[in-house]
Amino acid sequence: MSGTDVAQLQQTAIDAFSVVEHPRIHSPKGFYAAGLHCGIKRKRKDLGWIVCEVPASAAAVYTMNAFQAAPLKVTRESLEKEDHLQVMLVNSGNANACTGPQGEADAYRMRRETAELFGISEHLVGVASTGVIGELLPMDRISAGLRALREQMDQVRDSGHDDFAQAILTTDTCTKAVEVVVAVEGQEVRIAGVAKGSGMIHPNMATMLAFLTTDAVIEPAVLRGLLREVTDETFNMITVDGDCSTNDMVVAMASGLAAHTTALQPDHPDWPAFRSGFAYVCRRLAQMIARDGEGATKLVEVTVSGAPTQETARQSAKAVVGSNLVKAAVFGADPNWGRILCAIGYGAPLIDPTSVDVKIGEIPVVKNGLPVTFDEEAAQSVLSRDMVKFHVDLHQGEFEATAWGCDLTYEYVRINACYRT
Amino acid sequence: MSGTDVAQLQQTAIDAFSVVEHPRIHSPKGFYAAGLHCGIKRKRKDLGWIVCEVPASAAAVYTMNAFQAAPLKVTRESLEKEDHLQVMLVNSGNANACTGPQGEADAYRMRRETAELFGISEHLVGVASTGVIGELLPMDRISAGLRALREQMDQVRDSGHDDFAQAILTTDTCTKAVEVVVAVEGQEVRIAGVAKGSGMIHPNMATMLAFLTTDAVIEPAVLRGLLREVTDETFNMITVDGDCSTNDMVVAMASGLAAHTTALQPDHPDWPAFRSGFAYVCRRLAQMIARDGEGATKLVEVTVSGAPTQETARQSAKAVVGSNLVKAAVFGADPNWGRILCAIGYGAPLIDPTSVDVKIGEIPVVKNGLPVTFDEEAAQSVLSRDMVKFHVDLHQGEFEATAWGCDLTYEYVRINACYRT
């Protein structure tokens, strides 16, 4: 993590929660994790799961893409039946997308065989896949892999986190994990998360998966509401190249094994602390995903404040962070306020341009919609940082939103154009 | 123009109109054009106009961007007052955008001085600018340029077209013009158009300008309706990098000097011929703009048919042509059906994926939402053409739309990242 990131992290951490230095997805009470190589990929780990000692309150959000992969359908069905999950099974190397009826049968089989290994109801198992699309899963290898995972369950209590975090990766350049500790009724509550980002996979789709665990006592409906709310301000605010995958999914599991006695909900005195810790985990994972986008050299953070509506704030922030012109300018460290203004203009076509201020880092470049003279070199050095921040104040309301993305580089074009050569 | 383009052009021309081999914006009766270098740019032509002997029925469409440049405001005001234009003045090298009150005063001054040179009402003059934003226009040079344009008016009757077409360019690599002849009541009616594309200008915005002339007899309201309709299916269906400029404008002028006696309107027997000719001019200009996008090596055409609504057809066609993943795959000649499917999936999130067919050129790659085996080499050669076509049939309705764009190349990143270095 870059110095800038750490600074921001520590600042955010001066809050109702503390950030754990070595995050582990199985730190919250009741959780185990494991991962191994079963043979979908040539060498690297490709199968893993998160297991809970008890049925955990669970919630999930799914991609809006019309082409939803089979595992999403199966996981949704599990949650609709029970609202609880005890095992979340994930494979990488094959997305089981655009695979028709056989693909669905395979996803159901993964769920069934996992349930059998633990002697639990099928509806307590969720499945997720990421990787190649349009190809069928090697089910025999996966079945063997499941049995192997089950056998090593006990030994991996500690190494489990790394194995799982690696097993869900595709072309990500690093594992992504965050953990925080929150005090609820004076008791320790842990919230952990692991994610994989938009590495490109033949035939190339960006898939984002995130898995959250906590030992908080919380009802599924409350967890679902929180997850949707927080996803809108975190995972739904990142864009690497504007493409939205067929397999995206975020799943949260709450074991309820923490020591606090009253279930968490918005009127609980410690709800604000829990919510901020939960949101922090999601925000950090979202930033890590954006930072690890194809060919990216920088994390870009765009905050739009003073918006007349939440939607205007979000759309204009995403317009700026998603603009190829802005992304390329960041890559070239070009303090190109015109491109930022332009993106705001089409992201929020109804705003009054004459009150808009723009800052590159802390340097004002636009005031009341008009350019102001600024130190080019200073702005270029801001744009050379590992994390580049833009702030746009519309001065037209109270709403604010932040979006994250990355720069557009030669490497992005190389990865995506010359994949086969 | 590439062989593919020409082929398509000729095919389209087997229609109620014929395509003129050497298009000239001043071919329609009553029009003159001129252009020269007045000193906004270092060397190249930067000031030009289209002049009509009589006040011409006129209509315009403008960018939806909140940051509309001053000249758009002035031109809109002219049209709201009279619905007629006699002079359309254009400068390149400076967009007069984000220039505040002084910028507006300058745009009004351009309009006033032009009106004075012809002794006509100010409201018969429209102005357009493209180029650098955030800098004031060199008004003395422009004033001198206007006088020079007025003096050479008579000599330039024939060279006028090239001078004007060049004077509106920024970093376009070529001039863009189209002309067709349509028979109305057995009389010859000409429709001509000139455009400039999304060359990038410091500090970099893509600006699209198009000017259409015709000698047809047509009421302003009818022309306006036609222009809006046709713009939605042509200029509004191109995307080079998804960014939408502050200065985009399309202006149509009709002198009414053709020999047909009944004004054109939808119930006129020759309306279909006129409309198809008008639409052809706009479509060809739109294609030329897309083809000349930054760093582009190929024109990409995406047609979505069988859509449940027009909006679904347009949004999904634009999603595919605008997808960085698809654009990079085209650059790399990678027959990447997954990326096309993915873009359709988020462009039209509510469609049923199981009935979707995709063709790369004439080669089926997806049938009923599932991949079909195809000849990779044949597909790669389709993707190596100068004009690449994708066809997506949703089989879920009667609506169809076509969008145009270009590939994403190293050169695009170089132009936009390393502009200042």
XYZ file of N, CA, C and O in Angstrom, chain B residues 102-179:
312
model
N -16.841 37.906 -20.626
C -16.063 38.429 -21.758
C -16.228 37.529 -22.980
O -16.364 38.010 -24.105
N -16.261 36.217 -22.745
C -16.449 35.278 -23.846
C -17.786 35.492 -24.545
O -17.881 35.467 -25.773
N -18.824 35.725 -23.726
C -20.140 35.990 -24.320
C -20.116 37.280 -25.125
O -20.614 37.348 -26.254
N -19.496 38.304 -24.550
C -19.408 39.595 -25.258
C -18.705 39.397 -26.601
O -19.119 39.949 -27.626
N -17.654 38.574 -26.597
C -16.916 38.328 -27.846
C -17.781 37.606 -28.872
O -17.766 37.939 -30.058
N -18.558 36.614 -28.418
C -19.431 35.883 -29.345
C -20.479 36.828 -29.935
O -20.749 36.791 -31.139
N -21.041 37.694 -29.084
C -22.003 38.686 -29.593
C -21.327 39.627 -30.592
O -21.885 39.983 -31.619
N -20.084 39.999 -30.287
C -19.367 40.919 -31.185
C -19.128 40.256 -32.540
O -19.297 40.874 -33.594
N -18.766 38.958 -32.545
C -18.581 38.236 -33.813
C -19.872 38.284 -34.624
O -19.864 38.513 -35.833
N -20.991 38.070 -33.926
C -22.277 38.081 -34.617
C -22.580 39.490 -35.162
O -22.945 39.648 -36.325
N -22.365 40.516 -34.325
C -22.702 41.891 -34.723
C -21.859 42.333 -35.920
O -22.383 42.811 -36.926
N -20.550 42.100 -35.835
C -19.670 42.583 -36.923
C -19.983 41.870 -38.237
O -19.928 42.462 -39.305
N -20.338 40.580 -38.137
C -20.706 39.850 -39.362
C -21.981 40.429 -39.960
O -22.065 40.682 -41.162
N -22.978 40.670 -39.099
C -24.250 41.244 -39.577
C -23.997 42.586 -40.258
O -24.541 42.871 -41.326
N -23.126 43.400 -39.659
C -22.834 44.723 -40.232
C -22.204 44.593 -41.612
O -22.540 45.328 -42.537
N -21.304 43.607 -41.765
C -20.625 43.434 -43.064
C -21.616 43.124 -44.184
O -21.367 43.396 -45.356
N -22.769 42.518 -43.817
C -23.753 42.162 -44.841
C -24.986 43.060 -44.776
O -25.901 42.938 -45.585
N -25.011 43.951 -43.780
C -26.166 44.817 -43.627
C -27.443 44.036 -43.344
O -28.506 44.313 -43.898
N -27.318 43.011 -42.519
C -28.506 42.207 -42.165
C -28.718 42.225 -40.652
O -27.848 42.670 -39.891
N -29.881 41.730 -40.222
C -30.192 41.668 -38.799
C -29.233 40.698 -38.092
O -28.872 39.660 -38.636
N -28.831 41.047 -36.880
C -27.913 40.185 -36.117
C -28.473 38.777 -35.965
O -27.736 37.802 -35.940
N -29.802 38.709 -35.892
C -30.421 37.409 -35.623
C -30.387 36.486 -36.834
O -30.823 35.349 -36.756
N -29.834 36.983 -37.962
C -29.657 36.118 -39.140
C -28.252 35.537 -39.171
O -27.844 34.918 -40.140
N -27.491 35.750 -38.082
C -26.115 35.249 -38.011
C -25.974 34.245 -36.864
O -26.466 34.491 -35.763
N -25.356 33.111 -37.152
C -25.020 32.131 -36.125
C -23.502 32.057 -35.993
O -22.785 32.340 -36.955
N -23.017 31.719 -34.791
C -21.569 31.597 -34.596
C -21.233 30.269 -33.926
O -22.013 29.766 -33.106
N -20.088 29.702 -34.299
C -19.606 28.467 -33.680
C -18.094 28.572 -33.511
O -17.424 29.206 -34.316
N -17.592 27.966 -32.434
C -16.156 27.997 -32.166
C -15.690 26.621 -31.726
O -16.444 25.876 -31.108
N -14.447 26.302 -32.032
C -13.860 25.044 -31.553
C -12.364 25.229 -31.382
O -11.731 25.938 -32.163
N -11.819 24.635 -30.329
C -10.375 24.751 -30.100
C -10.073 24.796 -28.610
O -10.765 24.165 -27.798
N -9.069 25.561 -28.250
C -8.648 25.704 -26.857
C -9.806 26.204 -26.000
O -10.598 27.024 -26.463
N -9.951 25.709 -24.773
C -10.951 26.291 -23.888
C -10.256 27.099 -22.791
O -9.070 26.918 -22.524
N -11.017 28.019 -22.211
C -10.506 28.801 -21.090
C -9.615 29.956 -21.519
O -8.992 30.593 -20.678
N -9.551 30.230 -22.794
C -8.764 31.383 -23.272
C -9.661 32.302 -24.083
O -10.552 31.849 -24.797
N -9.410 33.612 -23.976
C -10.230 34.585 -24.707
C -9.826 34.620 -26.179
O -8.674 34.363 -26.534
N -10.799 34.926 -27.028
C -10.544 35.018 -28.464
C -9.708 36.262 -28.784
O -9.896 37.305 -28.154
N -8.810 36.179 -29.759
C -8.082 37.368 -30.244
C -9.011 38.166 -31.165
O -8.967 38.001 -32.386
N -9.849 39.011 -30.575
C -10.945 39.617 -31.330
C -10.493 40.535 -32.463
O -11.146 40.607 -33.497
N -9.339 41.201 -32.289
C -8.891 42.100 -33.368
C -8.557 41.297 -34.615
O -8.931 41.670 -35.729
N -7.894 40.161 -34.414
C -7.564 39.322 -35.576
C -8.841 38.810 -36.239
O -8.940 38.742 -37.462
N -9.817 38.458 -35.397
C -11.066 37.939 -35.952
C -11.783 39.050 -36.738
O -12.252 38.812 -37.856
N -11.804 40.263 -36.190
C -12.445 41.380 -36.907
C -11.786 41.591 -38.256
O -12.448 41.717 -39.295
N -10.464 41.618 -38.268
C -9.727 41.798 -39.528
C -10.043 40.635 -40.466
O -10.264 40.827 -41.675
N -10.104 39.433 -39.903
C -10.409 38.250 -40.705
C -11.791 38.342 -41.339
O -11.982 37.988 -42.507
N -12.745 38.854 -40.581
C -14.110 38.987 -41.109
C -14.118 39.937 -42.310
O -14.711 39.643 -43.347
N -13.414 41.050 -42.182
C -13.373 42.006 -43.297
C -12.722 41.355 -44.517
O -13.206 41.467 -45.642
N -11.645 40.614 -44.281
C -10.950 39.946 -45.403
C -11.873 38.914 -46.069
O -11.956 38.843 -47.292
N -12.613 38.166 -45.244
C -13.549 37.176 -45.796
C -14.573 37.867 -46.690
O -14.871 37.433 -47.798
N -15.055 39.014 -46.197
C -16.098 39.737 -46.933
C -15.549 40.212 -48.277
O -16.221 40.078 -49.311
N -14.309 40.693 -48.267
C -13.725 41.222 -49.511
C -13.543 40.122 -50.553
O -13.806 40.316 -51.739
N -13.102 38.939 -50.105
C -12.806 37.891 -51.100
C -14.052 37.102 -51.514
O -13.977 36.210 -52.360
N -15.194 37.453 -50.906
C -16.434 36.714 -51.174
C -16.619 36.291 -52.626
O -16.928 35.139 -52.921
N -16.395 37.200 -53.555
C -16.741 36.899 -54.943
C -15.753 35.936 -55.594
O -16.128 35.023 -56.317
N -14.481 36.119 -55.296
C -13.469 35.254 -55.925
C -13.634 33.793 -55.486
O -13.341 32.881 -56.254
N -14.077 33.594 -54.254
C -13.970 32.238 -53.691
C -15.154 31.334 -54.026
O -15.293 30.262 -53.457
N -16.021 31.784 -54.923
C -17.217 31.005 -55.260
C -16.913 29.511 -55.398
O -17.659 28.672 -54.946
N -15.754 29.171 -55.975
C -15.481 27.757 -56.214
C -14.543 27.129 -55.185
O -14.718 25.993 -54.782
N -13.558 27.886 -54.758
C -12.608 27.306 -53.799
C -13.211 27.341 -52.393
O -12.681 26.783 -51.462
N -14.330 28.042 -52.281
C -14.912 28.274 -50.964
C -15.097 27.034 -50.121
O -14.812 27.030 -48.921
N -15.542 25.969 -50.777
C -15.815 24.752 -50.009
C -14.583 24.264 -49.252
O -14.632 24.052 -48.039
N -13.472 24.096 -49.975
C -12.260 23.571 -49.334
C -11.773 24.502 -48.230
O -11.400 24.053 -47.147
N -11.805 25.811 -48.521
C -11.348 26.776 -47.515
C -12.185 26.661 -46.237
O -11.643 26.628 -45.129
N -13.512 26.581 -46.399
C -14.378 26.489 -45.217
C -14.147 25.171 -44.482
O -13.958 25.141 -43.260
N -14.126 24.076 -45.256
C -13.967 22.750 -44.643
C -12.669 22.674 -43.849
O -12.606 22.045 -42.789
N -11.620 23.347 -44.345
C -10.330 23.345 -43.635
C -10.367 24.276 -42.418
O -9.804 23.974 -41.368
N -11.086 25.396 -42.582
C -11.071 26.431 -41.530
C -11.728 25.962 -40.230
O -11.496 26.555 -39.177
N -12.561 24.922 -40.296
C -13.251 24.479 -39.073
C -12.531 23.315 -38.387
O -12.941 22.872 -37.322
N -11.450 22.833 -38.972
C -10.755 21.663 -38.413
C -9.911 22.034 -37.199
O -9.466 23.169 -37.050
N -9.720 21.065 -36.321
C -8.750 21.253 -35.235
C -7.630 20.243 -35.476
O -6.767 20.496 -36.298
N -7.670 19.102 -34.780
C -6.615 18.121 -35.092
C -7.168 16.992 -35.957
O -6.587 15.911 -36.023
N -8.291 17.223 -36.598
C -8.794 16.248 -37.572
C -7.679 15.960 -38.568
O -6.898 16.848 -38.893
N -7.647 14.729 -39.069
C -6.597 14.409 -40.046
C -7.077 14.649 -41.481
O -6.308 14.496 -42.412
N -8.365 14.976 -41.658
C -8.889 15.209 -43.007
C -10.184 16.014 -42.938
O -10.838 16.043 -41.898
N -10.529 16.680 -44.046
C -11.823 17.367 -44.110
C -12.912 16.322 -44.321
O -12.631 15.212 -44.786
N -14.125 16.679 -43.946
C -15.251 15.728 -43.997
C -16.429 16.394 -44.676
O -16.968 17.368 -44.152
N -16.817 15.893 -45.841
C -17.929 16.486 -46.577
C -18.713 15.424 -47.338
O -18.154 14.398 -47.733
N -20.003 15.662 -47.511
C -20.888 14.761 -48.248
C -21.908 15.615 -48.985
O -22.313 16.672 -48.493
N -22.315 15.162 -50.180
C -23.386 15.856 -50.895
C -24.231 14.840 -51.652
O -23.694 13.883 -52.211
